Coordinates of C-alpha atoms and ligand atoms in Angstrom, one line a residue:
M6 CA 7.3 60.7 -13.9
S7 CA 7.6 61.1 -10.1
N8 CA 6.1 64.6 -10.5
D9 CA 2.9 63.1 -11.9
R10 CA 2.3 61.0 -8.8
A11 CA -1.1 61.4 -7.2
Y12 CA -1.8 61.8 -3.6
N13 CA -3.1 58.4 -2.9
F14 CA -5.4 58.3 0.2
S15 CA -6.0 54.6 -0.1
A16 CA -6.4 52.6 3.2
G17 CA -4.1 49.9 1.7
P18 CA -2.1 49.1 -0.3
S19 CA -1.1 52.7 0.1
M20 CA 1.7 55.2 -0.6
L21 CA 5.3 54.4 0.0
P22 CA 8.0 56.9 0.6
L23 CA 9.2 58.2 -2.8
D24 CA 12.9 57.9 -1.8
V25 CA 12.3 54.2 -1.3
I26 CA 10.6 53.7 -4.6
E27 CA 13.4 55.5 -6.4
R28 CA 16.1 53.6 -4.7
V29 CA 14.3 50.3 -5.3
A30 CA 13.9 51.3 -9.0
A31 CA 17.6 52.2 -9.4
D32 CA 18.6 48.8 -7.8
L33 CA 15.9 46.8 -9.6
P34 CA 17.9 45.1 -12.5
N35 CA 21.2 44.6 -10.6
Y36 CA 21.0 44.8 -6.8
K37 CA 24.2 46.5 -5.5
G38 CA 26.1 45.1 -8.4
C39 CA 25.5 41.5 -7.5
G40 CA 24.3 40.7 -11.0
E41 CA 20.8 39.8 -10.0
S42 CA 17.5 41.5 -9.1
V43 CA 16.1 40.9 -5.6
M44 CA 13.1 39.5 -7.5
E45 CA 15.3 36.7 -8.9
M46 CA 17.6 36.1 -5.9
S47 CA 17.8 32.9 -3.9
H48 CA 16.4 33.4 -0.4
R49 CA 19.5 31.5 0.8
S50 CA 22.0 33.8 -0.9
K51 CA 24.4 36.0 1.0
E52 CA 22.7 39.1 -0.4
F53 CA 19.2 38.2 0.7
T54 CA 20.5 36.9 4.1
K55 CA 21.8 40.4 4.7
I56 CA 18.6 42.0 3.5
I57 CA 16.4 40.0 5.9
E58 CA 18.8 40.3 8.8
D59 CA 19.1 44.0 8.3
A60 CA 15.3 44.3 8.1
E61 CA 14.8 42.5 11.4
A62 CA 17.6 44.5 13.1
D63 CA 16.3 47.8 11.9
L64 CA 12.7 46.9 12.9
R65 CA 14.0 46.0 16.4
T66 CA 15.8 49.3 16.6
L67 CA 12.7 51.3 15.5
L68 CA 10.4 49.7 17.9
S69 CA 12.9 48.9 20.7
I70 CA 11.9 45.2 20.5
P71 CA 13.4 43.4 23.5
D72 CA 15.5 40.2 23.0
N73 CA 12.9 37.9 24.4
Y74 CA 10.6 38.8 21.5
K75 CA 10.9 37.0 18.1
V76 CA 10.3 38.8 14.8
M77 CA 8.8 36.9 11.9
F78 CA 8.1 37.9 8.3
L79 CA 5.2 35.8 7.2
Q80 CA 2.7 35.5 4.3
G81 CA -1.1 35.3 4.3
G82 CA -1.8 38.8 5.5
A83 CA -3.4 39.8 8.8
T84 CA -6.2 37.5 7.8
L85 CA -4.0 34.4 8.2
Q86 CA -3.0 35.7 11.6
F87 CA -6.7 35.7 12.6
A88 CA -6.3 31.9 12.5
M89 CA -2.6 31.4 13.4
I90 CA -3.1 33.3 16.7
P91 CA -5.7 30.9 18.1
M92 CA -4.0 27.9 16.6
N93 CA -0.8 28.7 18.5
L94 CA -2.0 30.6 21.6
M95 CA -5.4 29.2 22.4
T96 CA -3.8 26.0 23.6
G97 CA -4.1 26.3 27.4
S98 CA -7.6 26.9 28.7
K99 CA -8.7 27.2 25.1
K100 CA -10.4 30.5 26.0
A101 CA -9.7 33.9 24.4
D102 CA -11.3 37.3 25.0
Y103 CA -11.9 39.7 22.1
I104 CA -12.8 43.4 22.1
V105 CA -14.8 44.0 18.9
S106 CA -14.0 47.6 17.8
G107 CA -14.6 47.1 14.0
S108 CA -15.0 44.6 11.2
W109 CA -11.4 43.3 11.4
A110 CA -11.8 42.7 15.1
K111 CA -15.0 40.9 14.4
K112 CA -13.4 38.7 11.7
A113 CA -10.6 37.9 14.0
A114 CA -13.0 36.8 16.7
K115 CA -15.1 34.7 14.3
E116 CA -12.0 32.9 13.1
A117 CA -10.8 32.2 16.6
A118 CA -14.2 30.8 17.6
K119 CA -13.3 27.9 15.2
F120 CA -10.6 26.8 17.6
G121 CA -12.0 27.4 21.1
D122 CA -14.1 29.4 23.5
V123 CA -14.3 33.1 22.4
K124 CA -15.9 35.7 24.6
I125 CA -16.7 39.1 23.1
V126 CA -15.9 41.2 26.1
A127 CA -17.2 44.4 24.6
S128 CA -18.3 45.7 21.2
S129 CA -19.1 49.1 19.7
E130 CA -21.0 47.6 16.7
E131 CA -24.4 49.0 17.8
D132 CA -22.9 52.5 17.3
T133 CA -21.3 51.6 14.0
F134 CA -17.9 51.3 15.7
T135 CA -17.6 55.0 16.2
Y136 CA -15.6 54.5 19.5
I137 CA -13.3 52.1 21.2
P138 CA -15.1 50.0 23.9
K139 CA -13.2 50.2 27.2
P140 CA -14.0 47.3 29.4
D141 CA -12.4 47.1 32.9
K142 CA -10.4 44.3 34.3
S143 CA -13.3 42.5 35.9
E144 CA -14.9 41.8 32.5
F145 CA -11.9 39.7 31.2
R146 CA -11.6 36.1 32.1
P147 CA -8.4 35.6 34.2
D148 CA -7.9 32.1 32.8
A149 CA -8.1 33.2 29.1
D150 CA -5.1 32.3 27.0
Y151 CA -5.0 35.9 25.6
V152 CA -7.0 39.1 25.0
H153 CA -7.2 40.3 21.4
I154 CA -7.5 44.0 20.4
T155 CA -7.4 45.8 17.1
F156 CA -5.2 48.8 17.9
N157 CA -6.2 51.0 14.9
N158 CA -9.5 50.4 13.2
T159 CA -8.8 51.2 9.6
I160 CA -12.4 51.2 8.4
Y161 CA -13.9 53.3 11.2
G162 CA -11.0 55.6 12.0
T163 CA -10.6 54.8 15.6
H164 CA -7.4 54.0 17.6
Y165 CA -6.5 52.9 21.2
N166 CA -5.2 56.3 22.4
D167 CA -5.0 56.4 26.2
Y168 CA -6.8 53.2 27.0
L169 CA -5.1 49.8 27.0
P170 CA -7.1 47.0 28.7
D171 CA -5.8 45.8 32.1
T172 CA -5.7 42.1 31.7
G173 CA -3.4 41.2 34.5
D174 CA -1.1 38.4 33.4
V175 CA -3.2 37.5 30.4
P176 CA -1.1 38.5 27.3
I177 CA -2.6 41.1 24.9
V178 CA -2.5 40.3 21.2
A179 CA -2.8 43.4 19.0
D180 CA -3.5 43.9 15.3
M181 CA -1.5 46.9 14.4
S182 CA -1.8 46.5 10.6
S183 CA -2.8 50.1 10.0
C184 CA -0.7 52.0 12.7
I185 CA 2.6 50.1 13.2
L186 CA 5.5 52.5 12.9
S187 CA 3.3 55.6 13.3
E188 CA 4.0 55.8 17.1
E189 CA 6.3 54.5 19.7
V190 CA 4.7 51.5 21.5
D191 CA 5.9 49.7 24.5
V192 CA 6.3 46.2 23.1
T193 CA 6.5 44.7 26.5
K194 CA 2.9 45.5 27.2
F195 CA 1.9 43.0 24.4
G196 CA 2.3 39.2 24.1
L197 CA 2.1 39.4 20.3
I198 CA 1.8 42.2 17.8
Y199 CA 1.0 41.6 14.1
A200 CA 0.7 43.8 11.1
G201 CA 0.1 43.3 7.4
A202 CA 2.7 45.5 5.6
Q203 CA 0.6 47.1 3.0
K204 CA -0.8 50.0 5.1
N205 CA 2.2 51.6 6.7
V206 CA 5.3 49.5 6.0
G207 CA 5.7 48.2 2.5
P208 CA 4.1 46.4 -0.4
A209 CA 1.4 43.7 0.2
G210 CA 2.8 40.2 0.7
V211 CA 4.6 40.3 4.0
T212 CA 3.1 40.3 7.5
I213 CA 5.1 41.2 10.5
V214 CA 4.7 39.2 13.7
I215 CA 6.4 40.2 16.9
A216 CA 5.9 37.5 19.6
R217 CA 7.1 37.0 23.1
E218 CA 9.2 33.9 23.1
D219 CA 7.5 32.1 26.0
L220 CA 4.2 32.1 24.0
L221 CA 5.7 30.0 21.2
G222 CA 6.1 26.3 20.9
K223 CA 2.7 25.5 22.3
A224 CA 0.9 24.7 19.1
P225 CA -0.6 21.2 18.8
E226 CA 1.4 18.8 16.6
N227 CA -1.3 18.3 14.1
I228 CA -1.5 21.8 12.8
P229 CA 0.0 22.5 9.4
T230 CA 3.7 23.2 9.6
Y231 CA 3.4 26.7 8.1
M232 CA 1.0 27.7 10.8
D233 CA 3.4 27.0 13.7
Y234 CA 5.1 30.3 14.8
K235 CA 8.0 28.3 16.3
I236 CA 9.0 26.9 12.9
H237 CA 9.4 30.4 11.5
A238 CA 11.0 31.9 14.6
D239 CA 13.6 29.0 14.7
N240 CA 14.4 29.4 11.1
G241 CA 14.7 33.2 10.8
S242 CA 11.6 33.4 8.6
T243 CA 13.2 31.3 5.9
Y244 CA 11.8 27.8 6.7
N245 CA 10.3 28.1 3.3
T246 CA 10.7 30.8 0.6
P247 CA 9.6 34.1 2.2
P248 CA 8.1 37.0 0.3
C249 CA 11.6 38.2 -0.6
F250 CA 10.8 41.3 -2.5
A251 CA 8.2 42.6 -0.1
I252 CA 10.7 42.0 2.8
Y253 CA 13.3 43.9 0.9
V254 CA 11.1 46.9 0.2
A255 CA 9.9 46.9 3.9
G256 CA 13.6 46.9 4.9
E257 CA 14.2 49.9 2.7
V258 CA 11.3 51.7 4.4
F259 CA 12.9 50.9 7.8
K260 CA 16.2 52.3 6.6
S261 CA 14.5 55.5 5.4
I262 CA 12.7 56.0 8.8
L263 CA 15.9 55.4 10.7
A264 CA 17.7 57.9 8.4
G265 CA 15.0 60.5 9.3
G266 CA 15.6 60.1 13.0
G267 CA 13.3 57.2 13.9
I268 CA 9.6 57.0 14.8
K269 CA 9.4 60.1 16.9
P270 CA 9.7 62.8 14.2
L271 CA 7.4 60.7 12.0
H272 CA 4.8 60.6 14.8
E273 CA 5.0 64.3 15.3
A274 CA 4.4 64.8 11.6
D275 CA 1.5 62.3 11.7
V276 CA -0.1 64.2 14.6
R277 CA 0.3 67.5 12.7
K278 CA -1.3 66.1 9.6
A279 CA -4.2 64.5 11.4
Q280 CA -4.8 67.5 13.7
K281 CA -5.2 70.0 10.9
L282 CA -7.6 67.8 9.0
Y283 CA -9.7 67.0 12.1
D284 CA -9.7 70.7 13.1
Y285 CA -10.9 71.7 9.6
I286 CA -13.6 69.0 9.6
D287 CA -14.8 70.0 13.1
S288 CA -15.0 73.7 12.1
S289 CA -16.7 73.1 8.7
Q290 CA -20.4 73.4 8.0
L291 CA -20.5 70.6 5.4
Y292 CA -18.3 67.8 6.8
T293 CA -18.6 65.9 10.0
C294 CA -16.4 63.2 11.6
P295 CA -18.6 60.6 13.4
V296 CA -15.8 59.3 15.6
A297 CA -15.5 60.0 19.3
K298 CA -12.8 62.7 19.7
E299 CA -10.7 60.8 22.2
D300 CA -10.6 57.7 20.0
R301 CA -9.7 59.3 16.7
S302 CA -7.1 57.7 14.5
L303 CA -4.0 59.5 13.2
M304 CA -3.9 57.2 10.2
N305 CA -7.5 56.9 8.9
V306 CA -9.7 60.1 9.0
V307 CA -13.3 59.3 8.3
F308 CA -15.9 62.0 7.4
V309 CA -19.2 62.5 5.7
T310 CA -21.3 65.3 4.2
G311 CA -24.6 63.7 5.3
D312 CA -25.7 63.3 1.7
T313 CA -24.5 60.1 0.0
D314 CA -24.8 61.6 -3.5
L315 CA -22.7 64.5 -2.4
D316 CA -20.1 62.1 -0.9
K317 CA -19.9 60.4 -4.3
K318 CA -19.5 63.7 -6.1
F319 CA -16.7 64.7 -3.6
V320 CA -14.8 61.5 -4.2
A321 CA -15.1 61.8 -8.0
A322 CA -14.1 65.5 -8.0
A323 CA -11.1 64.8 -5.8
K324 CA -9.9 62.2 -8.2
E325 CA -10.0 64.8 -11.0
E326 CA -7.6 66.8 -8.8
N327 CA -5.2 63.9 -8.4
M328 CA -6.3 62.9 -5.0
H329 CA -7.2 59.2 -5.2
N330 CA -9.2 56.7 -3.2
L331 CA -11.0 59.1 -0.8
N332 CA -14.0 56.9 -0.7
G333 CA -14.9 55.3 2.6
H334 CA -14.9 51.5 3.0
R335 CA -17.5 49.8 0.8
S336 CA -19.3 48.7 4.0
I337 CA -20.0 52.2 5.4
G338 CA -19.6 54.7 2.5
G339 CA -18.8 58.3 3.1
M340 CA -15.1 59.4 2.8
R341 CA -11.9 58.3 4.4
A342 CA -8.5 59.9 4.0
S343 CA -5.8 57.4 5.0
I344 CA -2.8 59.5 5.8
Y345 CA -0.1 57.0 6.7
N346 CA 3.5 57.9 7.3
A347 CA 4.3 58.2 3.6
M348 CA 1.6 60.7 2.9
P349 CA 3.4 64.1 2.6
E350 CA 2.1 67.0 4.6
E351 CA 1.4 68.8 1.4
G352 CA -1.0 66.0 0.5
V353 CA -3.1 66.8 3.5
D354 CA -2.8 70.6 2.8
T355 CA -3.9 70.0 -0.7
L356 CA -6.9 67.9 0.5
I357 CA -8.0 70.6 3.0
E358 CA -7.8 73.3 0.2
F359 CA -9.9 71.1 -2.0
M360 CA -12.4 70.4 0.8
K361 CA -12.8 74.2 1.4
K362 CA -13.4 74.8 -2.3
F363 CA -15.9 71.9 -2.5
E364 CA -17.7 73.2 0.6
A365 CA -18.0 76.7 -0.9
E366 CA -19.4 75.3 -4.2
N367 CA -21.9 72.9 -2.5
K368 CA -23.4 75.0 0.3
Ligands
PLP423 C1 -6.2 45.6 6.3 C2 -6.4 45.1 7.6 C3 -6.5 43.7 7.8 C4 -6.6 42.7 6.7 O1 -5.3 42.6 6.2 P1 -5.0 41.5 5.0 O2 -3.5 41.7 4.9 O3 -5.7 41.9 3.8 O4 -5.4 40.2 5.5 C5 -6.7 43.3 9.1 N1 -6.7 44.1 10.2 C6 -6.5 45.5 10.0 C7 -6.6 46.4 11.2 C8 -6.4 46.0 8.7 O5 -6.2 47.3 8.5

């Protein structure tokens, strides 16, 4: 069965490491001999308590998360975070500054505007989000409650590589849904990091929030209980029933990354995979990558042939060769190869070979 698996280039949900899937499958009916499946287990049981505590501890190790940051496993996806962030953090001056580098950033800003005064400090929308806008310090409001950025733009294939806004004391909030665990990040540069799991961590259903402790506990009393970060932080993410199975699988992914030596070797492989794909695209006569070189993402590689019918033919022909979901986002078309941590290097090599063959046949 495992041998029949396709290379799935989906932007999310996306591939998981095969060793994790096989381990989860083996433990599915009777988790470590406890007589129950994790799918059936009480979230207050001794077994699940260990699962969630290990998941948090391993994530802390992987990202070197300092003690003054809380880790939460929540539901509602990154989309709910678009609202939870302003509900919890836009509570001082009720101002927040957003850099709009893609559709997710735009959605986050739109949601926040329901709760206070949102300033779009910079946007690359006029250039179809092909680069990361890089405003300087003077453009941010010094009294804003936070500055929001989207660290990796899944749809457009851009990423904050060398630039991070200088916001002074204003905390940076970052959506890392599609790049978390692909690189070492200095958590202390951020007030809050969030990521839906289904891109680079685990199955859909759990969202990771890493928040500096002093930013919590400032939500107004009339917000729904679930929306208050402090409730989750104070209750170890088990105030109510958490997405147990998704947390368990994410925890197995963390274990697998740790066993492989942590994020560093994974990042090196991610760089190698992305570099060879970009190098080939840049050298080819048929394909082009519209993204500014310095802002290119390691996770989502966007390219086009310049002919929408040929793009469609490419995606369909690739599917025949067991390479799935190479279509670009429905809003922009073209192609996108999402090559997250779990995409094996052979998957990228196979894709490049296919692209060469397709180029030769469609000159
Ligand atoms: C996928 C994605 C989202 C939306 O995530 P949901 O879990 O579907 O709400 C938000 N931001 C980024 C950067 C994404 O890649």
